[in-house]
Amino acid sequence: MALRWHPDKNLENAEEAAEQFKLIQAAYDVLSDPQERAWYDNHREALLRGVNGEYQDDSLDLLRYFTVSCYSGYGDDEKGFFTVYRHVFEQIAKEEMEYMTQEDIEEFPTFGYSHSDYDTIVHPFYAYWQSFCTQKNFAWKEEYDTRQASNRWEKRAMEKENKKTRDKAKRERNELVRQLVAFIRKRDRRVQAHRKLVEEQNAEKLRKAEEIRRQQKLKQAKLAEQYKEQSWITMSDLEKELKEMEAQYEKEFGDGSDAEIELEGQETKEGVEDKLNDVAEEAEYADDLYCPACDKLLKTEKAMKNHEKSKKHREMVALLRQQLEEEEEKFPVSSDDVNGIYTKEKEETGEETKQNSTKPKGKKAKDAKKSAKGSSEHQTMNEVPIYCVTCNCTFPSRNKLFEHLKATGHAKATQALSVNGAVHTRGKKEKRKNR
C-alpha cells in the first residue's frame, strides 16, 4: 500500500496520494506496536463502524420480535410464524460469525419449517439456542480509553472497569436471545404436538402398567379360588368313594340281616378311619422319632441316624441288651412251651390268612396284612420271652417292650438300679433333662 500511494509515484494526484500515504504510515505505526495492536484488535468494530469515535450498532433489534404481531399465522408463507423466526435466527448466526475466527466457526442449527421433524430439526435447534452464548466482544461499550492512562495502575483500573462493562453487555445479549427462544418455543406448534404425543405415550404406559397389575391380581385371585375349589373337590371325592364302598358292600351282603348290613357298613367306616389313623401315625412317626434306649425324641430321620451313630447311644443299647439277656437267663422257658406257642401262632396266622383270602377288601384285608406282619415278627423273635425288669410284665416282641418302656418310664428306673456308674456318665445334660 505504501508503494502504491507514494507521492513520488502519483504526481498527477499528489494531494490524495499524500493523504493516503499518511494514513498508511499511521496504520503501520499502530500495528508495529504490540500494545497499540492489541487495543486495536479489541476495538476494531467500534473503530470501523464508529463515526467520530461513536459506535453505530447495526445489529438486529430482537425486542420487536417479542410479540405475536410480528407474524401472521403458523404457515410457511412470507409472514408466517416459521418463516419470520427462521430469518431472525439466520441473521443472528450471521452476526455471530463475523466475530469468529476461521478455527471457531461452527454450524448453527436452523429453525426449520412447519413440517420439520422434531428429533432431527426442532429438538437440536432448541437444545442449542436455549444455552446460547454470544461471540461478540462489545468493545464499543467501554467507557475508558486505556491509551490515555498516565501510569500502569491507572491503565489496569481502566481495563478492569471496561471488562465489567463488556461482560455485562454479553450477559444482556445472551439473556435476550434465550428469552426470545423461550417465547418462540411456547408458541411453536411442533413442540406442542410433540408434548401431546409424549403425554399420550406416558398415559398409555401407565394404562398398560395398571392393566398388568390388574391381571396379576386377577391371576392371584383365580389361583386362590382354584386352590379352594380343589380342596372342596378332594373332600367330595372322599365322600363319593365312601358311598361307593358302602353301596358295594350292601350289594354283596344284601341277603343278610339288617344287623349284618349295618356291621359291614360300620366295618367300612372303620376301615376308612383306620386308613386315616395310619396316615396320621406315619406323619407323626416321620415328625417325632423316639429312641427307647436313650429315652430321647428326635425330629427328623437325619437326626435319628446321627444319634444312632453316636457313642452314647451305642453304650446305652449295649447296656439294655445286656440287661435283657440277664433277664432271659433268670426266667428260662422250656422248648416245649416255646414250640407250642410257635405252633399256635402259626395256626392262628394260617387261619387269618385263609379268612382274608376270601374277602381281600376293606378292614379284613388290612387285618390280614397286620396278621401277616405279626406272624413274621413272631417267627423272627427270640425263643425266650421278653420281660420288663421293673414290673415283670411279659411282651411278645422287643418293639412291644420298647413301647411299654416309653409309656411307663421303667427304662429310667432299670438303668438307675442296674448300672449306676454308666448312667452317671451321661453328665449334667441328663440331670437337667430329668428335672
Coordinates of N, CA, C and O in Angstrom, one line a residue, residues 92-197:
I92 N -29.1 -13.7 13.3 CA -28.3 -13.7 14.5 C -27.0 -14.6 14.2 O -25.9 -14.2 14.7
A93 N -27.1 -15.7 13.6 CA -26.0 -16.5 13.3 C -25.0 -15.8 12.4 O -23.8 -15.9 12.5
K94 N -25.5 -15.0 11.4 CA -24.6 -14.3 10.5 C -23.8 -13.2 11.3 O -22.6 -13.1 11.1
E95 N -24.4 -12.5 12.2 CA -23.7 -11.6 13.1 C -22.7 -12.2 13.9 O -21.6 -11.7 14.1
E96 N -23.0 -13.4 14.5 CA -22.0 -14.1 15.3 C -20.8 -14.6 14.6 O -19.7 -14.5 15.1
M97 N -21.0 -15.0 13.3 CA -19.9 -15.5 12.5 C -18.9 -14.4 12.2 O -17.7 -14.7 11.9
E98 N -19.3 -13.1 12.2 CA -18.4 -12.0 12.0 C -17.3 -11.9 13.1 O -16.2 -11.3 12.8
Y99 N -17.6 -12.4 14.3 CA -16.7 -12.3 15.4 C -16.0 -13.6 15.7 O -15.3 -13.7 16.7
M100 N -16.1 -14.5 14.8 CA -15.4 -15.8 15.0 C -14.2 -15.9 14.1 O -14.2 -15.4 13.0
T101 N -13.2 -16.6 14.5 CA -12.1 -16.8 13.7 C -12.3 -18.0 12.8 O -13.4 -18.7 13.0
Q102 N -11.4 -18.3 11.9 CA -11.7 -19.4 11.0 C -11.7 -20.8 11.7 O -12.4 -21.7 11.4
E103 N -11.0 -20.9 12.9 CA -11.0 -22.1 13.6 C -12.3 -22.3 14.5 O -12.7 -23.4 14.8
D104 N -12.9 -21.2 14.9 CA -14.0 -21.2 15.8 C -15.4 -21.3 15.1 O -16.4 -21.3 15.7
I105 N -15.4 -21.2 13.8 CA -16.6 -21.2 13.1 C -17.4 -22.5 13.3 O -16.8 -23.6 13.1
E106 N -18.6 -22.4 13.6 CA -19.4 -23.6 13.8 C -20.8 -23.5 13.1 O -21.2 -22.4 12.7
E107 N -21.4 -24.6 13.0 CA -22.7 -24.6 12.2 C -23.9 -24.3 13.2 O -24.0 -25.0 14.2
F108 N -24.7 -23.4 12.9 CA -25.8 -23.0 13.8 C -27.0 -23.8 13.3 O -27.4 -23.8 12.1
P109 N -27.7 -24.5 14.2 CA -28.9 -25.2 13.9 C -30.0 -24.3 13.3 O -30.2 -23.2 13.9
T110 N -30.7 -24.7 12.3 CA -31.7 -23.8 11.7 C -33.1 -24.1 12.3 O -33.3 -25.1 13.0
F111 N -33.9 -23.1 12.2 CA -35.3 -23.1 12.8 C -36.2 -24.1 12.1 O -37.0 -24.7 12.8
G112 N -36.0 -24.3 10.9 CA -36.8 -25.3 10.1 C -38.2 -24.7 9.7 O -38.4 -23.5 9.7
Y113 N -39.0 -25.7 9.2 CA -40.3 -25.3 8.7 C -41.4 -26.0 9.5 O -41.1 -26.7 10.5
S114 N -42.6 -25.8 9.1 CA -43.8 -26.3 9.9 C -43.8 -27.8 9.8 O -44.3 -28.4 10.8
H115 N -43.3 -28.4 8.8 CA -43.3 -29.9 8.7 C -42.0 -30.5 9.0 O -41.8 -31.7 8.8
S116 N -41.1 -29.8 9.7 CA -39.8 -30.3 10.0 C -39.9 -31.4 11.1 O -40.8 -31.3 12.0
D117 N -39.0 -32.4 11.1 CA -39.1 -33.5 12.1 C -38.6 -33.0 13.4 O -37.6 -32.2 13.5
Y118 N -39.2 -33.4 14.4 CA -38.9 -32.9 15.8 C -37.5 -33.4 16.2 O -36.7 -32.6 16.8
D119 N -37.2 -34.7 16.0 CA -36.0 -35.2 16.5 C -34.7 -34.7 15.8 O -33.7 -34.6 16.4
T120 N -34.9 -34.5 14.5 CA -33.7 -34.1 13.7 C -33.6 -32.6 13.5 O -32.4 -32.1 13.3
I121 N -34.6 -31.8 13.6 CA -34.6 -30.3 13.4 C -35.0 -29.6 14.6 O -34.2 -28.7 15.1
V122 N -36.2 -29.8 15.1 CA -36.7 -29.0 16.2 C -35.9 -29.1 17.5 O -35.5 -28.2 18.1
H123 N -35.7 -30.4 17.9 CA -35.0 -30.6 19.2 C -33.6 -30.1 19.2 O -33.2 -29.4 20.1
P124 N -32.8 -30.3 18.1 CA -31.4 -29.8 18.1 C -31.4 -28.2 18.1 O -30.5 -27.6 18.7
F125 N -32.4 -27.6 17.4 CA -32.5 -26.1 17.4 C -32.6 -25.6 18.8 O -31.9 -24.7 19.3
Y126 N -33.7 -26.0 19.5 CA -33.9 -25.5 20.9 C -32.8 -25.9 21.9 O -32.5 -25.2 22.8
A127 N -32.2 -27.1 21.7 CA -31.1 -27.5 22.6 C -29.9 -26.6 22.5 O -29.2 -26.3 23.5
Y128 N -29.6 -26.0 21.3 CA -28.5 -25.1 21.1 C -28.8 -23.7 21.5 O -28.1 -23.1 22.3
W129 N -29.9 -23.2 21.1 CA -30.2 -21.8 21.3 C -30.7 -21.5 22.7 O -30.7 -20.3 23.1
Q130 N -31.2 -22.5 23.4 CA -31.6 -22.2 24.8 C -30.4 -22.0 25.7 O -30.5 -21.5 26.8
S131 N -29.2 -22.4 25.3 CA -27.9 -22.2 26.0 C -27.0 -21.3 25.2 O -25.8 -21.5 25.2
F132 N -27.5 -20.4 24.5 CA -26.7 -19.5 23.5 C -25.8 -18.6 24.3 O -26.1 -18.1 25.4
C133 N -24.5 -18.5 23.7 CA -23.5 -17.6 24.3 C -22.9 -16.8 23.1 O -22.4 -17.4 22.1
T134 N -23.0 -15.5 23.1 CA -22.6 -14.7 22.0 C -21.1 -14.6 21.9 O -20.3 -14.8 22.9
Q135 N -20.6 -14.4 20.7 CA -19.2 -14.3 20.4 C -18.7 -12.8 20.3 O -17.5 -12.6 20.1
K136 N -19.6 -11.9 20.4 CA -19.3 -10.5 20.3 C -18.5 -10.1 21.5 O -18.8 -10.5 22.6
N137 N -17.6 -9.2 21.3 CA -16.8 -8.7 22.4 C -17.3 -7.4 23.1 O -16.9 -7.1 24.2
F138 N -18.2 -6.7 22.4 CA -18.8 -5.5 22.9 C -17.8 -4.5 23.4 O -17.9 -3.8 24.4
A139 N -16.7 -4.3 22.6 CA -15.7 -3.3 22.9 C -16.2 -1.9 22.8 O -15.7 -1.0 23.5
W140 N -17.2 -1.7 22.0 CA -17.7 -0.3 21.9 C -18.5 0.1 23.1 O -18.9 1.3 23.2
K141 N -18.7 -0.8 24.0 CA -19.4 -0.4 25.3 C -18.4 0.1 26.3 O -18.8 0.6 27.4
E142 N -17.1 0.1 26.1 CA -16.1 0.5 27.0 C -16.2 2.0 27.3 O -16.5 2.8 26.4
E143 N -16.0 2.4 28.5 CA -16.1 3.8 28.9 C -14.8 4.5 28.9 O -14.7 5.8 28.8
Y144 N -13.7 3.8 29.0 CA -12.3 4.4 29.2 C -11.4 4.0 28.1 O -11.4 2.9 27.6
D145 N -10.6 5.0 27.7 CA -9.6 4.7 26.6 C -8.3 4.5 27.4 O -7.7 5.4 28.0
T146 N -7.8 3.3 27.4 CA -6.6 3.0 28.1 C -5.3 3.7 27.6 O -4.3 3.7 28.3
R147 N -5.4 4.2 26.4 CA -4.2 4.9 25.8 C -4.0 6.2 26.6 O -2.9 6.8 26.5
Q148 N -5.0 6.7 27.2 CA -4.9 8.0 27.9 C -4.5 7.8 29.4 O -4.4 8.8 30.1
A149 N -4.2 6.6 29.8 CA -3.8 6.4 31.2 C -2.4 7.0 31.4 O -1.5 6.9 30.6
S150 N -2.2 7.6 32.6 CA -0.9 8.2 32.9 C 0.1 7.2 33.4 O 1.3 7.5 33.3
N151 N -0.3 6.1 34.0 CA 0.6 5.1 34.5 C -0.1 3.8 34.4 O -1.3 3.6 34.0
R152 N 0.6 2.8 34.7 CA 0.1 1.4 34.6 C -1.0 1.0 35.5 O -1.8 0.2 35.2
W153 N -0.9 1.6 36.8 CA -2.0 1.3 37.7 C -3.3 1.9 37.2 O -4.4 1.3 37.4
E154 N -3.3 3.1 36.7 CA -4.5 3.7 36.1 C -5.0 2.9 34.9 O -6.2 2.7 34.7
K155 N -4.0 2.4 34.1 CA -4.4 1.6 33.0 C -5.1 0.3 33.4 O -6.1 -0.1 32.8
R156 N -4.6 -0.3 34.5 CA -5.2 -1.6 35.0 C -6.6 -1.3 35.5 O -7.5 -2.1 35.3
A157 N -6.8 -0.2 36.2 CA -8.1 0.1 36.7 C -9.1 0.4 35.5 O -10.3 -0.1 35.6
M158 N -8.6 1.0 34.5 CA -9.5 1.3 33.3 C -9.9 -0.1 32.6 O -11.0 -0.3 32.3
E159 N -8.9 -1.0 32.5 CA -9.1 -2.3 31.9 C -10.1 -3.1 32.7 O -11.0 -3.8 32.1
K160 N -10.0 -3.0 34.0 CA -10.9 -3.7 34.9 C -12.4 -3.2 34.7 O -13.3 -4.0 34.6
E161 N -12.6 -1.9 34.7 CA -13.9 -1.3 34.5 C -14.4 -1.6 33.1 O -15.6 -1.9 33.0
N162 N -13.6 -1.6 32.1 CA -14.0 -1.9 30.8 C -14.5 -3.4 30.7 O -15.4 -3.7 30.0
K163 N -13.7 -4.3 31.3 CA -14.1 -5.7 31.3 C -15.5 -5.9 32.0 O -16.3 -6.7 31.5
K164 N -15.7 -5.2 33.1 CA -17.1 -5.4 33.7 C -18.2 -4.9 32.7 O -19.2 -5.5 32.7
T165 N -17.9 -3.8 32.0 CA -18.9 -3.3 31.1 C -19.1 -4.3 29.9 O -20.3 -4.6 29.5
R166 N -18.0 -4.9 29.4 CA -18.2 -5.9 28.3 C -18.9 -7.1 28.8 O -19.8 -7.6 28.1
D167 N -18.6 -7.6 30.0 CA -19.3 -8.8 30.5 C -20.7 -8.6 30.7 O -21.6 -9.4 30.5
K168 N -21.1 -7.4 31.2 CA -22.5 -7.1 31.4 C -23.2 -7.0 30.1 O -24.4 -7.5 30.0
A169 N -22.6 -6.5 29.1 CA -23.3 -6.4 27.8 C -23.4 -7.8 27.2 O -24.5 -8.1 26.6
K170 N -22.5 -8.7 27.4 CA -22.6 -10.1 27.0 C -23.7 -10.8 27.7 O -24.5 -11.5 27.0
R171 N -23.8 -10.6 29.0 CA -24.9 -11.3 29.7 C -26.3 -10.8 29.2 O -27.2 -11.6 29.1
E172 N -26.4 -9.5 29.0 CA -27.7 -9.0 28.5 C -28.0 -9.6 27.1 O -29.2 -9.9 26.9
R173 N -27.0 -9.7 26.3 CA -27.3 -10.2 24.9 C -27.7 -11.7 25.0 O -28.6 -12.1 24.4
N174 N -27.0 -12.5 25.8 CA -27.3 -13.9 25.9 C -28.7 -14.1 26.5 O -29.5 -14.9 26.0
E175 N -29.0 -13.3 27.5 CA -30.3 -13.4 28.1 C -31.4 -13.0 27.2 O -32.5 -13.6 27.1
L176 N -31.2 -12.0 26.4 CA -32.2 -11.5 25.4 C -32.5 -12.6 24.4 O -33.6 -12.9 24.0
V177 N -31.4 -13.3 23.8 CA -31.6 -14.3 22.9 C -32.3 -15.5 23.5 O -33.3 -16.1 22.9
R178 N -32.0 -15.9 24.7 CA -32.6 -17.0 25.3 C -34.1 -16.8 25.7 O -34.9 -17.7 25.5
Q179 N -34.4 -15.6 26.1 CA -35.8 -15.2 26.3 C -36.6 -15.3 25.0 O -37.8 -15.7 25.0
L180 N -36.0 -14.8 23.9 CA -36.7 -14.9 22.6 C -37.0 -16.4 22.3 O -38.0 -16.7 21.7
V181 N -36.0 -17.3 22.5 CA -36.1 -18.7 22.2 C -37.3 -19.3 23.1 O -38.1 -20.0 22.6
A182 N -37.4 -18.9 24.3 CA -38.4 -19.4 25.2 C -39.8 -18.9 24.7 O -40.8 -19.6 24.7
F183 N -39.8 -17.6 24.3 CA -41.1 -17.0 23.8 C -41.5 -17.8 22.5 O -42.7 -18.1 22.4
I184 N -40.6 -18.2 21.6 CA -41.0 -18.9 20.4 C -41.4 -20.3 20.7 O -42.3 -20.8 20.2
R185 N -40.6 -21.0 21.6 CA -40.9 -22.4 21.9 C -42.3 -22.6 22.5 O -43.0 -23.6 22.2
K186 N -42.7 -21.6 23.3 CA -44.0 -21.7 23.9 C -45.1 -21.7 22.9 O -46.2 -22.3 23.1
R187 N -44.9 -21.1 21.7 CA -45.9 -20.9 20.7 C -45.7 -21.8 19.5 O -46.4 -21.8 18.5
D188 N -44.6 -22.6 19.5 CA -44.3 -23.5 18.4 C -45.3 -24.7 18.4 O -45.3 -25.5 19.3
R189 N -46.0 -24.8 17.3 CA -47.0 -25.9 17.1 C -46.3 -27.3 17.1 O -46.9 -28.3 17.5
R190 N -45.1 -27.3 16.6 CA -44.4 -28.6 16.5 C -44.0 -29.1 17.9 O -44.1 -30.3 18.2
V191 N -43.6 -28.2 18.8 CA -43.4 -28.5 20.2 C -44.6 -29.0 20.9 O -44.6 -29.9 21.7
Q192 N -45.7 -28.3 20.7 CA -47.0 -28.6 21.3 C -47.4 -30.0 20.9 O -47.9 -30.8 21.7
A193 N -47.3 -30.3 19.6 CA -47.7 -31.6 19.1 C -46.8 -32.7 19.7 O -47.3 -33.8 20.1
H194 N -45.5 -32.5 19.8 CA -44.6 -33.4 20.5 C -45.0 -33.6 21.9 O -45.0 -34.8 22.5
R195 N -45.3 -32.6 22.6 CA -45.6 -32.7 24.1 C -46.9 -33.5 24.2 O -47.0 -34.3 25.1
K196 N -47.9 -33.3 23.4 CA -49.1 -34.0 23.4 C -48.8 -35.5 23.2 O -49.4 -36.4 23.8
L197 N -48.0 -35.8 22.2 CA -47.6 -37.2 21.9 C -46.9 -37.8 23.1 O -47.3 -39.0 23.4

